[in-house]
């Protein structure tokens, strides 16, 4: 893995849960959204972050960009702690850091202001960050439109005049307007038609080749994760269960939860067949996660030790980290 651009160290984020009484509301627990999560994103690489809805993927992305504040732990960008830098660094440094890290949201319908033209949407970061002279705005907007596969004449149109895929291209162009080194792409294709998804995924891959951007690609769709990622982290109830190069995760998963997720991915080969692993029950509440291994109530391989002892994330083979007491059995 190349040098880390972004590093997450022991990140924790809980959301308090309140119960409203007659006069006052009192705290009755915490949603354990992120619980001691650590990983790295290399320069020019994509880390796919996968897991079921509500497992803490989006919160992780937001805390990395300081859109949410973590309770403890660190996020380092080029070796500097992001939250502290944004609080204490001089204004010019803060703006430079904000420019370097951007987010592309899931819903291209809700993330674009319907009253603004595409030109105004894409050039808005130039107004905020003042990193591009005004005389160059037009050329920059046109070149960004070209980069994401749109035409110059699209600049004068409004978001409602575009399809879902084209709107996501506009969102990506806006994120690129600050010349970022790192983008958190949160389910960027999940609200799009299947035929459009492939175009956006290809676009992300092309952009990475052309600009060397690093991505955190958040998704519950493992097929798209396999296409765009070099590394994969599997998350369950706020914890990382497996982290490895993409082929190792897909070809030789070592955690039963990863195996169950992968068994649900359709294989476009009528001869090859996989046995679908059906997990019993629902994902437990993140307010009161199970003791020991959080996956034990649903795991087909759970033993007594899994109910009491939390498995640490440990390395089994080159760069393959896994949290399971019995991972050697699956190697
Ligand atoms: Fe399953 Fe136990 Fe491994 Fe957790 S530690 S994944 S419960 S076998």
mmCIF file of C-alpha atoms and ligand atoms in Angstrom:
data_model
loop_
_atom_site.group_PDB
_atom_site.id
_atom_site.type_symbol
_atom_site.label_atom_id
_atom_site.label_comp_id
_atom_site.label_asym_id
_atom_site.label_seq_id
_atom_site.Cartn_x
_atom_site.Cartn_y
_atom_site.Cartn_z
ATOM 1 C CA UNK A 1 0.000 0.000 0.000
ATOM 2 C CA UNK A 2 1.417 3.448 -0.884
ATOM 3 C CA UNK A 3 1.933 6.179 1.710
ATOM 4 C CA UNK A 4 -1.266 6.936 3.665
ATOM 5 C CA UNK A 5 -3.018 10.176 2.720
ATOM 6 C CA UNK A 6 -5.740 9.847 5.345
ATOM 7 C CA UNK A 7 -5.471 7.833 8.524
ATOM 8 C CA UNK A 8 -8.223 7.086 11.033
ATOM 9 C CA UNK A 9 -7.003 6.077 14.490
ATOM 10 C CA UNK A 10 -9.261 4.586 17.201
ATOM 11 C CA UNK A 11 -12.223 6.723 16.147
ATOM 12 C CA UNK A 12 -15.278 6.713 18.427
ATOM 13 C CA UNK A 13 -18.603 8.457 17.845
ATOM 14 C CA UNK A 14 -21.722 7.858 19.947
ATOM 15 C CA UNK A 15 -25.047 9.672 19.567
ATOM 16 C CA UNK A 16 -26.980 10.153 22.808
ATOM 17 C CA UNK A 17 -30.547 8.811 22.981
ATOM 18 C CA UNK A 18 -33.003 10.809 25.086
ATOM 19 C CA UNK A 19 -36.392 9.934 26.535
ATOM 20 C CA UNK A 20 -38.822 12.778 27.018
ATOM 21 C CA UNK A 21 -40.420 12.915 30.486
ATOM 22 C CA UNK A 22 -43.260 15.173 31.675
ATOM 23 C CA UNK A 23 -40.924 18.126 32.282
ATOM 24 C CA UNK A 24 -37.425 17.131 31.238
ATOM 25 C CA UNK A 25 -35.801 14.737 28.847
ATOM 26 C CA UNK A 26 -33.241 12.318 30.196
ATOM 27 C CA UNK A 27 -30.472 10.393 28.493
ATOM 28 C CA UNK A 28 -31.256 6.686 28.309
ATOM 29 C CA UNK A 29 -28.325 5.408 26.224
ATOM 30 C CA UNK A 30 -26.055 5.940 23.237
ATOM 31 C CA UNK A 31 -26.132 4.812 19.629
ATOM 32 C CA UNK A 32 -22.696 3.260 19.120
ATOM 33 C CA UNK A 33 -22.203 4.586 15.589
ATOM 34 C CA UNK A 34 -18.402 4.192 15.430
ATOM 35 C CA UNK A 35 -16.543 2.159 18.029
ATOM 36 C CA UNK A 36 -12.733 2.199 17.914
ATOM 37 C CA UNK A 37 -12.325 2.218 14.175
ATOM 38 C CA UNK A 38 -8.871 2.475 12.532
ATOM 39 C CA UNK A 39 -7.825 2.317 8.861
ATOM 40 C CA UNK A 40 -5.795 4.120 6.210
ATOM 41 C CA UNK A 41 -6.527 5.434 2.728
ATOM 42 C CA UNK A 42 -3.442 5.454 0.494
ATOM 43 C CA UNK A 43 -2.532 8.231 -1.973
ATOM 44 C CA UNK A 44 -4.273 7.678 -5.292
ATOM 45 C CA UNK A 45 -6.206 4.710 -3.917
ATOM 46 C CA UNK A 46 -9.816 3.854 -3.142
ATOM 47 C CA UNK A 47 -10.885 2.202 0.069
ATOM 48 C CA UNK A 48 -14.328 0.632 -0.184
ATOM 49 C CA UNK A 49 -16.254 0.798 3.100
ATOM 50 C CA UNK A 50 -19.057 -1.766 3.090
ATOM 51 C CA UNK A 51 -21.715 -2.999 5.484
ATOM 52 C CA UNK A 52 -25.463 -3.053 6.029
ATOM 53 C CA UNK A 53 -27.477 0.152 6.495
ATOM 54 C CA UNK A 54 -26.944 1.712 9.904
ATOM 55 C CA UNK A 55 -23.529 0.131 10.528
ATOM 56 C CA UNK A 56 -21.765 3.510 10.818
ATOM 57 C CA UNK A 57 -20.332 3.948 7.291
ATOM 58 C CA UNK A 58 -21.747 7.397 6.592
ATOM 59 C CA UNK A 59 -20.949 8.664 10.093
ATOM 60 C CA UNK A 60 -17.351 7.524 9.580
ATOM 61 C CA UNK A 61 -17.142 9.520 6.329
ATOM 62 C CA UNK A 62 -18.633 12.602 7.970
ATOM 63 C CA UNK A 63 -16.288 12.477 10.965
ATOM 64 C CA UNK A 64 -13.328 12.109 8.587
ATOM 65 C CA UNK A 65 -14.331 15.387 6.918
ATOM 66 C CA UNK A 66 -15.149 17.018 10.282
ATOM 67 C CA UNK A 67 -18.816 17.374 9.295
ATOM 68 C CA UNK A 68 -19.451 15.513 12.577
ATOM 69 C CA UNK A 69 -17.166 15.707 15.588
ATOM 70 C CA UNK A 70 -15.775 12.417 16.884
ATOM 71 C CA UNK A 71 -15.915 11.691 20.635
ATOM 72 C CA UNK A 72 -12.341 10.389 20.691
ATOM 73 C CA UNK A 73 -9.631 9.139 18.339
ATOM 74 C CA UNK A 74 -7.971 10.947 15.475
ATOM 75 C CA UNK A 75 -8.293 11.603 11.764
ATOM 76 C CA UNK A 76 -4.970 12.524 10.173
ATOM 77 C CA UNK A 77 -4.714 14.126 6.739
ATOM 78 C CA UNK A 78 -1.133 14.230 5.418
ATOM 79 C CA UNK A 79 -0.036 13.605 9.004
ATOM 80 C CA UNK A 80 -1.999 16.529 10.531
ATOM 81 C CA UNK A 81 -4.965 16.044 12.847
ATOM 82 C CA UNK A 82 -7.990 17.356 10.923
ATOM 83 C CA UNK A 83 -10.250 18.495 13.776
ATOM 84 C CA UNK A 84 -7.469 20.346 15.628
ATOM 85 C CA UNK A 85 -6.176 21.956 12.412
ATOM 86 C CA UNK A 86 -9.657 23.221 11.526
ATOM 87 C CA UNK A 87 -10.007 24.683 15.035
ATOM 88 C CA UNK A 88 -6.583 26.242 15.539
ATOM 89 C CA UNK A 89 -4.750 26.700 12.233
ATOM 90 C CA UNK A 90 -4.633 30.117 10.480
ATOM 91 C CA UNK A 91 -7.614 30.800 8.190
ATOM 92 C CA UNK A 92 -5.614 30.207 4.999
ATOM 93 C CA UNK A 93 -4.550 26.752 6.242
ATOM 94 C CA UNK A 94 -8.105 25.885 7.291
ATOM 95 C CA UNK A 95 -9.447 26.796 3.846
ATOM 96 C CA UNK A 96 -6.684 24.780 2.162
ATOM 97 C CA UNK A 97 -7.597 21.755 4.294
ATOM 98 C CA UNK A 98 -11.317 22.149 3.539
ATOM 99 C CA UNK A 99 -10.464 22.345 -0.177
ATOM 100 C CA UNK A 100 -8.422 19.139 0.010
ATOM 101 C CA UNK A 101 -11.283 16.997 1.356
ATOM 102 C CA UNK A 102 -14.697 16.881 -0.305
ATOM 103 C CA UNK A 103 -17.857 14.772 -0.249
ATOM 104 C CA UNK A 104 -20.164 13.457 -2.962
ATOM 105 C CA UNK A 105 -23.589 12.630 -1.547
ATOM 106 C CA UNK A 106 -25.930 9.758 -2.289
ATOM 107 C CA UNK A 107 -28.834 11.787 -3.588
ATOM 108 C CA UNK A 108 -28.033 13.999 -6.596
ATOM 109 C CA UNK A 109 -31.653 15.265 -6.490
ATOM 110 C CA UNK A 110 -31.358 16.750 -3.020
ATOM 111 C CA UNK A 111 -27.728 17.873 -3.016
ATOM 112 C CA UNK A 112 -28.009 20.451 -5.837
ATOM 113 C CA UNK A 113 -29.753 23.809 -5.277
ATOM 114 C CA UNK A 114 -32.625 23.888 -7.824
ATOM 115 C CA UNK A 115 -32.455 27.717 -8.040
ATOM 116 C CA UNK A 116 -28.837 27.799 -9.208
ATOM 117 C CA UNK A 117 -27.529 27.182 -12.715
ATOM 118 C CA UNK A 118 -24.902 24.493 -13.191
ATOM 119 C CA UNK A 119 -22.330 27.260 -13.736
ATOM 120 C CA UNK A 120 -23.182 28.822 -10.346
ATOM 121 C CA UNK A 121 -23.179 25.427 -8.610
ATOM 122 C CA UNK A 122 -19.747 24.440 -9.919
ATOM 123 C CA UNK A 123 -18.203 27.902 -9.440
ATOM 124 C CA UNK A 124 -19.587 28.326 -5.895
ATOM 125 C CA UNK A 125 -16.383 26.874 -4.334
ATOM 126 C CA UNK A 126 -14.392 29.542 -6.264
ATOM 127 C CA UNK A 127 -16.450 32.210 -4.443
ATOM 128 C CA UNK A 128 -15.881 30.597 -1.038
ATOM 129 C CA UNK A 129 -12.229 29.612 -1.356
ATOM 130 C CA UNK A 130 -11.019 32.356 -3.733
ATOM 131 C CA UNK A 131 -8.407 29.983 -5.121
ATOM 132 C CA UNK A 132 -9.245 30.680 -8.773
ATOM 133 C CA UNK A 133 -9.040 34.224 -10.293
ATOM 134 C CA UNK A 134 -12.442 35.404 -11.555
ATOM 135 C CA UNK A 135 -11.245 35.659 -15.172
ATOM 136 C CA UNK A 136 -10.523 31.917 -15.161
ATOM 137 C CA UNK A 137 -13.898 30.770 -13.759
ATOM 138 C CA UNK A 138 -15.542 30.168 -17.132
ATOM 139 C CA UNK A 139 -12.659 28.066 -18.466
ATOM 140 C CA UNK A 140 -12.466 26.094 -15.213
ATOM 141 C CA UNK A 141 -16.194 25.341 -15.172
ATOM 142 C CA UNK A 142 -16.065 24.240 -18.821
ATOM 143 C CA UNK A 143 -13.052 21.997 -18.238
ATOM 144 C CA UNK A 144 -14.708 20.434 -15.164
ATOM 145 C CA UNK A 145 -17.865 19.777 -17.190
ATOM 146 C CA UNK A 146 -15.715 18.125 -19.856
ATOM 147 C CA UNK A 147 -13.873 16.085 -17.233
ATOM 148 C CA UNK A 148 -17.150 14.586 -15.972
ATOM 149 C CA UNK A 149 -18.519 13.967 -19.469
ATOM 150 C CA UNK A 150 -20.877 16.965 -19.835
ATOM 151 C CA UNK A 151 -20.949 19.751 -22.425
ATOM 152 C CA UNK A 152 -20.261 23.497 -22.141
ATOM 153 C CA UNK A 153 -23.883 24.398 -22.936
ATOM 154 C CA UNK A 154 -25.012 22.478 -19.845
ATOM 155 C CA UNK A 155 -23.534 25.277 -17.711
ATOM 156 C CA UNK A 156 -26.534 27.557 -18.273
ATOM 157 C CA UNK A 157 -29.136 24.950 -17.331
ATOM 158 C CA UNK A 158 -30.785 24.154 -14.002
ATOM 159 C CA UNK A 159 -30.559 20.822 -12.090
ATOM 160 C CA UNK A 160 -34.171 19.814 -12.886
ATOM 161 C CA UNK A 161 -33.271 19.718 -16.591
ATOM 162 C CA UNK A 162 -30.906 16.758 -16.051
ATOM 163 C CA UNK A 163 -31.254 13.017 -15.506
ATOM 164 C CA UNK A 164 -30.094 11.393 -12.236
ATOM 165 C CA UNK A 165 -26.771 10.300 -13.736
ATOM 166 C CA UNK A 166 -26.084 13.769 -15.164
ATOM 167 C CA UNK A 167 -26.884 15.360 -11.790
ATOM 168 C CA UNK A 168 -24.400 13.046 -10.091
ATOM 169 C CA UNK A 169 -21.822 14.154 -12.675
ATOM 170 C CA UNK A 170 -22.572 17.778 -11.722
ATOM 171 C CA UNK A 171 -22.120 16.886 -8.016
ATOM 172 C CA UNK A 172 -18.773 15.304 -8.834
ATOM 173 C CA UNK A 173 -17.704 18.355 -10.884
ATOM 174 C CA UNK A 174 -18.603 20.601 -7.927
ATOM 175 C CA UNK A 175 -16.533 18.422 -5.571
ATOM 176 C CA UNK A 176 -13.608 18.586 -8.020
ATOM 177 C CA UNK A 177 -13.828 22.405 -8.231
ATOM 178 C CA UNK A 178 -11.747 22.765 -5.066
ATOM 179 C CA UNK A 179 -9.011 20.503 -6.531
ATOM 180 C CA UNK A 180 -9.330 17.979 -3.668
ATOM 181 C CA UNK A 181 -6.880 15.201 -2.856
ATOM 182 C CA UNK A 182 -9.508 13.108 -1.061
ATOM 183 C CA UNK A 183 -13.223 12.547 -1.715
ATOM 184 C CA UNK A 184 -15.716 10.688 0.439
ATOM 185 C CA UNK A 185 -18.225 9.232 -2.045
ATOM 186 C CA UNK A 186 -21.239 8.166 0.013
ATOM 187 C CA UNK A 187 -23.333 5.645 -1.951
ATOM 188 C CA UNK A 188 -22.833 7.767 -5.109
ATOM 189 C CA UNK A 189 -24.647 5.342 -7.421
ATOM 190 C CA UNK A 190 -27.272 3.725 -5.212
ATOM 191 C CA UNK A 191 -30.084 6.076 -6.300
ATOM 192 C CA UNK A 192 -29.262 5.698 -9.997
ATOM 193 C CA UNK A 193 -30.520 3.274 -12.657
ATOM 194 C CA UNK A 194 -28.324 0.232 -13.202
ATOM 195 C CA UNK A 195 -27.318 1.396 -16.701
ATOM 196 C CA UNK A 196 -26.176 4.786 -15.341
ATOM 197 C CA UNK A 197 -24.287 3.263 -12.387
ATOM 198 C CA UNK A 198 -21.610 1.774 -14.633
ATOM 199 C CA UNK A 199 -21.008 5.176 -16.264
ATOM 200 C CA UNK A 200 -20.501 6.925 -12.907
ATOM 201 C CA UNK A 201 -18.230 4.146 -11.604
ATOM 202 C CA UNK A 202 -16.140 4.354 -14.781
ATOM 203 C CA UNK A 203 -16.000 8.124 -14.326
ATOM 204 C CA UNK A 204 -14.656 7.757 -10.767
ATOM 205 C CA UNK A 205 -11.994 5.326 -12.003
ATOM 206 C CA UNK A 206 -10.980 7.659 -14.859
ATOM 207 C CA UNK A 207 -10.780 10.646 -12.516
ATOM 208 C CA UNK A 208 -8.499 8.730 -10.200
ATOM 209 C CA UNK A 209 -6.189 7.823 -13.089
ATOM 210 C CA UNK A 210 -6.121 11.419 -14.365
ATOM 211 C CA UNK A 211 -5.877 13.315 -11.080
ATOM 212 C CA UNK A 212 -4.522 10.827 -8.495
ATOM 213 C CA UNK A 213 -7.408 11.521 -6.092
ATOM 214 C CA UNK A 214 -8.002 9.149 -3.180
ATOM 215 C CA UNK A 215 -11.557 7.994 -2.449
ATOM 216 C CA UNK A 216 -13.406 6.539 0.496
ATOM 217 C CA UNK A 217 -16.137 4.744 -1.437
ATOM 218 C CA UNK A 218 -19.045 3.996 0.903
ATOM 219 C CA UNK A 219 -21.535 1.416 -0.328
ATOM 220 C CA UNK A 220 -23.614 -1.598 0.565
ATOM 221 C CA UNK A 221 -23.260 -2.816 -3.040
ATOM 222 C CA UNK A 222 -20.279 -5.159 -3.103
ATOM 223 C CA UNK A 223 -20.135 -5.459 -6.894
ATOM 224 C CA UNK A 224 -19.455 -1.738 -7.291
ATOM 225 C CA UNK A 225 -16.959 -1.845 -4.404
ATOM 226 C CA UNK A 226 -15.032 -4.569 -6.199
ATOM 227 C CA UNK A 227 -14.930 -2.510 -9.399
ATOM 228 C CA UNK A 228 -13.546 0.733 -7.961
ATOM 229 C CA UNK A 229 -11.599 -0.204 -4.803
ATOM 230 C CA UNK A 230 -8.062 -1.404 -4.181
ATOM 231 C CA UNK A 231 -8.764 -2.072 -0.479
ATOM 232 C CA UNK A 232 -11.959 -2.973 1.369
ATOM 233 C CA UNK A 233 -13.045 -2.472 4.993
ATOM 234 C CA UNK A 234 -16.124 -4.397 6.164
ATOM 235 C CA UNK A 235 -18.093 -2.727 8.956
ATOM 236 C CA UNK A 236 -20.701 -4.212 11.290
ATOM 237 C CA UNK A 237 -22.418 -2.310 14.120
ATOM 238 C CA UNK A 238 -19.726 0.371 14.323
ATOM 239 C CA UNK A 239 -16.722 -2.001 14.173
ATOM 240 C CA UNK A 240 -14.320 -3.000 11.392
ATOM 241 C CA UNK A 241 -14.610 -6.783 10.941
ATOM 242 C CA UNK A 242 -12.231 -7.228 8.021
ATOM 243 C CA UNK A 243 -9.767 -5.016 6.112
ATOM 244 C CA UNK A 244 -7.662 -6.235 3.193
ATOM 245 C CA UNK A 245 -6.758 -5.767 -0.487
ATOM 246 C CA UNK A 246 -9.931 -6.119 -2.544
ATOM 247 C CA UNK A 247 -9.078 -9.493 -4.136
ATOM 248 C CA UNK A 248 -8.260 -11.059 -0.775
ATOM 249 C CA UNK A 249 -11.618 -9.995 0.662
ATOM 250 C CA UNK A 250 -13.571 -11.245 -2.346
ATOM 251 C CA UNK A 251 -11.600 -14.440 -3.026
ATOM 252 C CA UNK A 252 -10.695 -15.517 0.507
ATOM 253 C CA UNK A 253 -12.851 -13.784 3.144
ATOM 254 C CA UNK A 254 -11.819 -14.724 6.685
ATOM 255 C CA UNK A 255 -14.754 -13.357 8.657
ATOM 256 C CA UNK A 256 -18.178 -15.093 8.639
ATOM 257 C CA UNK A 257 -19.975 -11.744 8.306
ATOM 258 C CA UNK A 258 -17.984 -10.900 5.156
ATOM 259 C CA UNK A 259 -18.770 -14.405 3.845
ATOM 260 C CA UNK A 260 -22.486 -13.811 4.371
ATOM 261 C CA UNK A 261 -22.362 -10.435 2.597
ATOM 262 C CA UNK A 262 -20.460 -11.917 -0.340
ATOM 263 C CA UNK A 263 -22.812 -14.882 -0.664
ATOM 264 C CA UNK A 264 -25.600 -12.422 -1.515
ATOM 265 C CA UNK A 265 -23.704 -10.980 -4.515
ATOM 266 C CA UNK A 266 -25.103 -12.385 -7.781
ATOM 267 C CA UNK A 267 -22.480 -14.076 -9.996
ATOM 268 C CA UNK A 268 -22.970 -13.491 -13.758
ATOM 269 C CA UNK A 269 -21.999 -17.086 -14.587
ATOM 270 C CA UNK A 270 -24.726 -19.747 -15.059
ATOM 271 C CA UNK A 271 -22.252 -22.580 -14.323
ATOM 272 C CA UNK A 272 -20.728 -21.235 -11.084
ATOM 273 C CA UNK A 273 -23.068 -21.215 -8.128
ATOM 274 C CA UNK A 274 -22.590 -20.018 -4.566
ATOM 275 C CA UNK A 275 -24.623 -21.058 -1.588
ATOM 276 C CA UNK A 276 -26.458 -18.072 -0.137
ATOM 277 C CA UNK A 277 -25.840 -17.707 3.613
ATOM 278 C CA UNK A 278 -29.069 -16.516 5.221
ATOM 279 C CA UNK A 279 -28.354 -14.777 8.512
ATOM 280 C CA UNK A 280 -30.980 -15.310 11.223
ATOM 281 C CA UNK A 281 -32.638 -12.289 12.824
ATOM 282 C CA UNK A 282 -32.161 -8.574 12.251
ATOM 283 C CA UNK A 283 -29.114 -6.413 12.863
ATOM 284 C CA UNK A 284 -29.146 -5.820 16.670
ATOM 285 C CA UNK A 285 -29.755 -2.326 18.019
ATOM 286 C CA UNK A 286 -26.634 -0.129 18.001
ATOM 287 C CA UNK A 287 -27.926 1.366 21.277
ATOM 288 C CA UNK A 288 -27.248 -1.870 23.075
ATOM 289 C CA UNK A 289 -24.830 -3.910 20.929
ATOM 290 C CA UNK A 290 -24.296 -7.580 21.862
ATOM 291 C CA UNK A 291 -21.440 -8.471 24.223
ATOM 292 C CA UNK A 292 -18.254 -10.120 22.968
ATOM 293 C CA UNK A 293 -18.322 -10.347 19.176
ATOM 294 C CA UNK A 294 -21.204 -8.138 18.031
ATOM 295 C CA UNK A 295 -22.040 -10.606 15.298
ATOM 296 C CA UNK A 296 -22.424 -13.619 17.619
ATOM 297 C CA UNK A 297 -26.287 -13.721 17.770
ATOM 298 C CA UNK A 298 -26.378 -14.170 13.959
ATOM 299 C CA UNK A 299 -23.110 -15.994 13.287
ATOM 300 C CA UNK A 300 -23.371 -19.655 12.149
ATOM 301 C CA UNK A 301 -19.929 -20.380 13.685
ATOM 302 C CA UNK A 302 -20.439 -18.656 17.069
ATOM 303 C CA UNK A 303 -19.027 -20.441 20.145
ATOM 304 C CA UNK A 304 -19.201 -19.652 23.875
ATOM 305 C CA UNK A 305 -16.089 -17.454 23.707
ATOM 306 C CA UNK A 306 -17.760 -15.234 21.083
ATOM 307 C CA UNK A 307 -20.461 -14.251 23.625
ATOM 308 C CA UNK A 308 -17.980 -12.893 26.141
ATOM 309 C CA UNK A 309 -14.710 -11.941 24.418
ATOM 310 C CA UNK A 310 -14.512 -9.300 21.722
ATOM 311 C CA UNK A 311 -12.184 -10.494 18.917
ATOM 312 C CA UNK A 312 -9.394 -7.994 18.215
ATOM 313 C CA UNK A 313 -8.650 -6.891 14.650
ATOM 314 C CA UNK A 314 -5.475 -8.866 13.932
ATOM 315 C CA UNK A 315 -3.288 -9.467 10.891
ATOM 316 C CA UNK A 316 -3.501 -12.859 9.180
ATOM 317 C CA UNK A 317 -1.268 -12.786 6.111
ATOM 318 C CA UNK A 318 0.040 -9.762 4.246
ATOM 319 C CA UNK A 319 -2.144 -6.762 4.998
ATOM 320 C CA UNK A 320 -5.218 -8.899 5.742
ATOM 321 C CA UNK A 321 -6.790 -7.815 9.042
ATOM 322 C CA UNK A 322 -9.690 -9.744 10.523
ATOM 323 C CA UNK A 323 -11.703 -9.670 13.754
ATOM 324 C CA UNK A 324 -12.764 -13.257 14.456
ATOM 325 C CA UNK A 325 -11.637 -15.796 17.083
ATOM 326 C CA UNK A 326 -11.702 -18.578 14.492
ATOM 327 C CA UNK A 327 -10.350 -16.820 11.388
ATOM 328 C CA UNK A 328 -7.555 -19.419 10.970
ATOM 329 C CA UNK A 329 -10.257 -22.035 10.402
ATOM 330 C CA UNK A 330 -11.417 -20.179 7.284
ATOM 331 C CA UNK A 331 -7.918 -19.441 5.883
HETATM 332 FE FE1 LIG B 1 -18.587 -15.526 14.418
HETATM 333 FE FE2 LIG B 1 -17.308 -15.834 16.735
HETATM 334 FE FE3 LIG B 1 -15.969 -15.091 14.550
HETATM 335 FE FE4 LIG B 1 -17.675 -13.399 15.744
HETATM 336 S S1 LIG B 1 -15.763 -14.210 16.599
HETATM 337 S S2 LIG B 1 -17.484 -13.777 13.572
HETATM 338 S S3 LIG B 1 -19.260 -14.820 16.418
HETATM 339 S S4 LIG B 1 -17.009 -17.052 14.877
#
